[in-house]
Amino acid sequence: MKVYDWIVVGGGITGAALGYELCRQGLTVLILEQHPTLEGATRYSYGGLAYWSGTSRLTRVLCQEAREIYQTLSEELATDTQFRELDLLLTIDLKDDFEELAADYARCATPPTWVSVADACALEPLLNRNAIAGAFTVRHGHIHPGKTTQGYLKAFRRCGGEIQIGRVVELVRSSDAIKAVKTVAATYHTANTVVCAGGLSRTLLKASGIPVYLYFTHEEMIETPRVDIQLQTMVIPANTKRFQLEKQASTKSVQHLWDEPAHEVVPPILDAGAVQFLDGSLRMGQLSRVLTDPYATIAPEKGEAEIRTQVGKILPALEKLPGTWHHCLVAFSNTSLPVVGSFGGVEGVYIFSSFTNPLVFVPPLAKRFANWVVGQEDEIIAEMSPAS
């Protein structure tokens, strides 16, 4: 019977990066992923790298490490991650409180610069000048998240890592330790298991009797095929409602709702933004719903119409473009930080999830986690641990 040093549950960018870094430590690693082709939050990400946005010592350290990693990641993985920098426009709504937004952004490691409506439209000619009161702008990293994840997985295999496709149904618990992981088709034995299942992480851990402060939203977005329209910048609202939604949906007053099915914890929000990839396709959205059932059915018609209407107010040329509505789960925590590390009282199980700034935090934290499990102390991992 083969016993792996580590089983990684989830093959999105979190599991792929962590599996690769664990394998580089000489450990035997198996990644279990339920989809044969990339799905979920990684697949439908905007691909943005907000490494300018650190507001604390911890997040600034991770942002700086991420910026350094991405400079050479394509070479390291032998894959074109499509890393680049472009102008990010954080549009200011006519009803926004400018002074409050300016104070918030002044806390960032690289504070975005305010620009007038005319200057914002010069940077992005597709903007509707009558819909904004100006914008903040900053240079912003960008990658293709799917290609980057595939690069990590290929490098993982080259290091000797194994991948199996199958839906995980159980973390097999023996007394106070996780000893195996069961999929629909097979059981795999392991010394350690790390859950990187994004929005499904809470459900999977809860089924094994492991409570954790993890939550998720149902995200909706639209992806277009290659289009002739050229978006010069990445556009998102300066007043990002998603962060407010996460805070409201994880307060103590609503905790009991998360343990019951069919609740909508707080009303949905929509952050109207858009980005164009190097292949000419666009991703725009995002509409966030806080439904406690991870398997809830989401009808596309209403969400797609809302996204098109709101994006169309800011970028009218995008409203009627042909595109496909998509839905996925996005994990978050009650601290605005990732949840990374071990659990008190249960051996052999770890968590690596809830990345609010995922594409920035994942690569440096994957390296730190892999170093930590082979004996290197890490105060950042300790701060993010669910056992702390």
CSV table of N, CA, C and O in Angstrom, one decimal, residues 195 198 200-207 209-215 255 258-259 332-334 339-343 350-354 384-387:
chain,number,residue,atom,x,y,z
A,195,VAL,N,-6.0,20.8,2.4
A,195,VAL,CA,-7.2,21.1,1.6
A,195,VAL,C,-7.1,22.4,0.9
A,195,VAL,O,-6.9,23.5,1.6
A,198,GLY,N,-10.8,25.6,-2.2
A,198,GLY,CA,-11.6,26.9,-2.4
A,198,GLY,C,-12.9,26.9,-1.7
A,198,GLY,O,-13.0,26.6,-0.5
A,200,LEU,N,-15.3,24.9,-1.6
A,200,LEU,CA,-15.8,23.6,-1.1
A,200,LEU,C,-15.0,23.2,0.2
A,200,LEU,O,-15.3,22.2,0.8
A,201,SER,N,-14.0,24.0,0.6
A,201,SER,CA,-13.1,23.6,1.7
A,201,SER,C,-13.9,23.5,3.0
A,201,SER,O,-13.7,22.5,3.8
A,202,ARG,N,-14.8,24.4,3.2
A,202,ARG,CA,-15.6,24.4,4.5
A,202,ARG,C,-16.4,23.2,4.6
A,202,ARG,O,-16.4,22.5,5.6
A,203,THR,N,-17.1,22.8,3.5
A,203,THR,CA,-18.0,21.7,3.5
A,203,THR,C,-17.2,20.4,3.7
A,203,THR,O,-17.6,19.5,4.5
A,204,LEU,N,-16.1,20.2,3.0
A,204,LEU,CA,-15.3,19.0,3.2
A,204,LEU,C,-14.7,18.9,4.6
A,204,LEU,O,-14.8,17.8,5.1
A,205,LEU,N,-14.2,19.9,5.2
A,205,LEU,CA,-13.7,19.8,6.5
A,205,LEU,C,-14.8,19.6,7.5
A,205,LEU,O,-14.6,18.8,8.5
A,206,LYS,N,-15.9,20.2,7.4
A,206,LYS,CA,-17.0,20.1,8.3
A,206,LYS,C,-17.5,18.6,8.3
A,206,LYS,O,-17.8,18.1,9.4
A,207,ALA,N,-17.5,18.0,7.1
A,207,ALA,CA,-17.9,16.6,7.1
A,207,ALA,C,-17.0,15.7,7.8
A,207,ALA,O,-17.4,14.5,8.2
A,209,GLY,N,-15.7,16.6,10.7
A,209,GLY,CA,-15.7,17.1,12.1
A,209,GLY,C,-14.7,18.1,12.4
A,209,GLY,O,-14.3,18.3,13.6
A,210,ILE,N,-14.3,18.9,11.4
A,210,ILE,CA,-13.3,19.9,11.6
A,210,ILE,C,-13.9,21.3,11.3
A,210,ILE,O,-14.0,21.7,10.2
A,211,PRO,N,-14.3,22.0,12.4
A,211,PRO,CA,-14.8,23.4,12.1
A,211,PRO,C,-13.8,24.4,11.7
A,211,PRO,O,-12.6,24.3,12.2
A,212,VAL,N,-14.1,25.3,10.9
A,212,VAL,CA,-13.1,26.3,10.4
A,212,VAL,C,-13.9,27.5,10.0
A,212,VAL,O,-15.0,27.4,9.4
A,213,TYR,N,-13.3,28.7,10.2
A,213,TYR,CA,-14.0,29.9,9.8
A,213,TYR,C,-13.6,30.2,8.3
A,213,TYR,O,-12.9,31.1,8.0
A,214,LEU,N,-14.2,29.4,7.5
A,214,LEU,CA,-14.1,29.6,6.0
A,214,LEU,C,-15.5,29.8,5.5
A,214,LEU,O,-16.5,29.2,5.9
A,215,TYR,N,-15.6,30.6,4.4
A,215,TYR,CA,-16.9,31.0,3.8
A,215,TYR,C,-16.7,31.0,2.3
A,215,TYR,O,-15.6,30.8,1.8
A,255,GLN,N,-23.1,33.7,12.1
A,255,GLN,CA,-22.4,32.4,12.0
A,255,GLN,C,-23.4,31.2,12.0
A,255,GLN,O,-23.1,30.2,11.3
A,258,TRP,N,-24.6,29.8,8.6
A,258,TRP,CA,-23.7,29.0,7.7
A,258,TRP,C,-23.8,27.5,8.0
A,258,TRP,O,-23.3,26.7,7.1
A,259,ASP,N,-24.3,27.1,9.1
A,259,ASP,CA,-24.5,25.7,9.4
A,259,ASP,C,-25.8,25.1,9.0
A,259,ASP,O,-26.2,24.0,9.3
A,332,PHE,N,-13.5,32.9,1.2
A,332,PHE,CA,-12.9,34.0,1.9
A,332,PHE,C,-13.0,33.6,3.4
A,332,PHE,O,-13.6,32.7,3.8
A,333,SER,N,-12.2,34.4,4.2
A,333,SER,CA,-12.2,34.2,5.6
A,333,SER,C,-12.8,35.4,6.4
A,333,SER,O,-13.3,36.3,5.8
A,334,ASN,N,-12.8,35.3,7.7
A,334,ASN,CA,-13.3,36.4,8.5
A,334,ASN,C,-12.3,37.4,8.9
A,334,ASN,O,-12.5,38.2,9.8
A,339,VAL,N,-6.4,31.5,5.1
A,339,VAL,CA,-6.3,30.6,6.2
A,339,VAL,C,-5.3,29.5,5.8
A,339,VAL,O,-5.6,28.7,4.9
A,340,VAL,N,-4.2,29.4,6.5
A,340,VAL,CA,-3.1,28.5,6.1
A,340,VAL,C,-2.5,27.9,7.3
A,340,VAL,O,-2.1,28.6,8.3
A,341,GLY,N,-2.4,26.6,7.3
A,341,GLY,CA,-1.7,25.9,8.4
A,341,GLY,C,-2.4,24.7,9.0
A,341,GLY,O,-3.2,24.1,8.2
A,342,SER,N,-2.2,24.4,10.2
A,342,SER,CA,-2.7,23.1,10.8
A,342,SER,C,-3.8,23.4,11.7
A,342,SER,O,-4.1,24.6,12.1
A,343,PHE,N,-4.6,22.4,12.1
A,343,PHE,CA,-5.7,22.5,13.0
A,343,PHE,C,-5.3,21.9,14.4
A,343,PHE,O,-4.7,20.9,14.5
A,350,TYR,N,-4.3,19.9,7.0
A,350,TYR,CA,-3.9,21.3,6.9
A,350,TYR,C,-4.9,22.0,6.0
A,350,TYR,O,-5.6,21.4,5.2
A,351,ILE,N,-4.8,23.3,6.0
A,351,ILE,CA,-5.7,24.1,5.1
A,351,ILE,C,-4.8,25.1,4.4
A,351,ILE,O,-3.8,25.7,4.9
A,352,PHE,N,-5.2,25.4,3.1
A,352,PHE,CA,-4.5,26.4,2.3
A,352,PHE,C,-5.6,27.0,1.4
A,352,PHE,O,-5.8,26.6,0.3
A,353,SER,N,-6.3,28.0,2.0
A,353,SER,CA,-7.5,28.5,1.3
A,353,SER,C,-7.8,29.9,1.6
A,353,SER,O,-7.2,30.5,2.5
A,354,SER,N,-8.9,30.4,1.0
A,354,SER,CA,-9.5,31.7,1.3
A,354,SER,C,-8.6,32.9,1.0
A,354,SER,O,-8.3,33.7,1.9
A,384,MET,N,-1.5,33.1,10.2
A,384,MET,CA,-2.7,32.7,9.4
A,384,MET,C,-3.3,31.3,9.8
A,384,MET,O,-4.3,30.9,9.2
A,385,SER,N,-2.7,30.7,10.7
A,385,SER,CA,-3.1,29.3,11.1
A,385,SER,C,-4.5,29.3,11.7
A,385,SER,O,-4.8,30.2,12.6
A,386,PRO,N,-5.4,28.4,11.4
A,386,PRO,CA,-6.6,28.2,12.1
A,386,PRO,C,-6.5,27.8,13.5
A,386,PRO,O,-7.5,27.9,14.3
A,387,ALA,N,-5.3,27.3,13.9
A,387,ALA,CA,-5.1,26.9,15.3
A,387,ALA,C,-4.6,28.0,16.2
A,387,ALA,O,-4.5,27.9,17.4
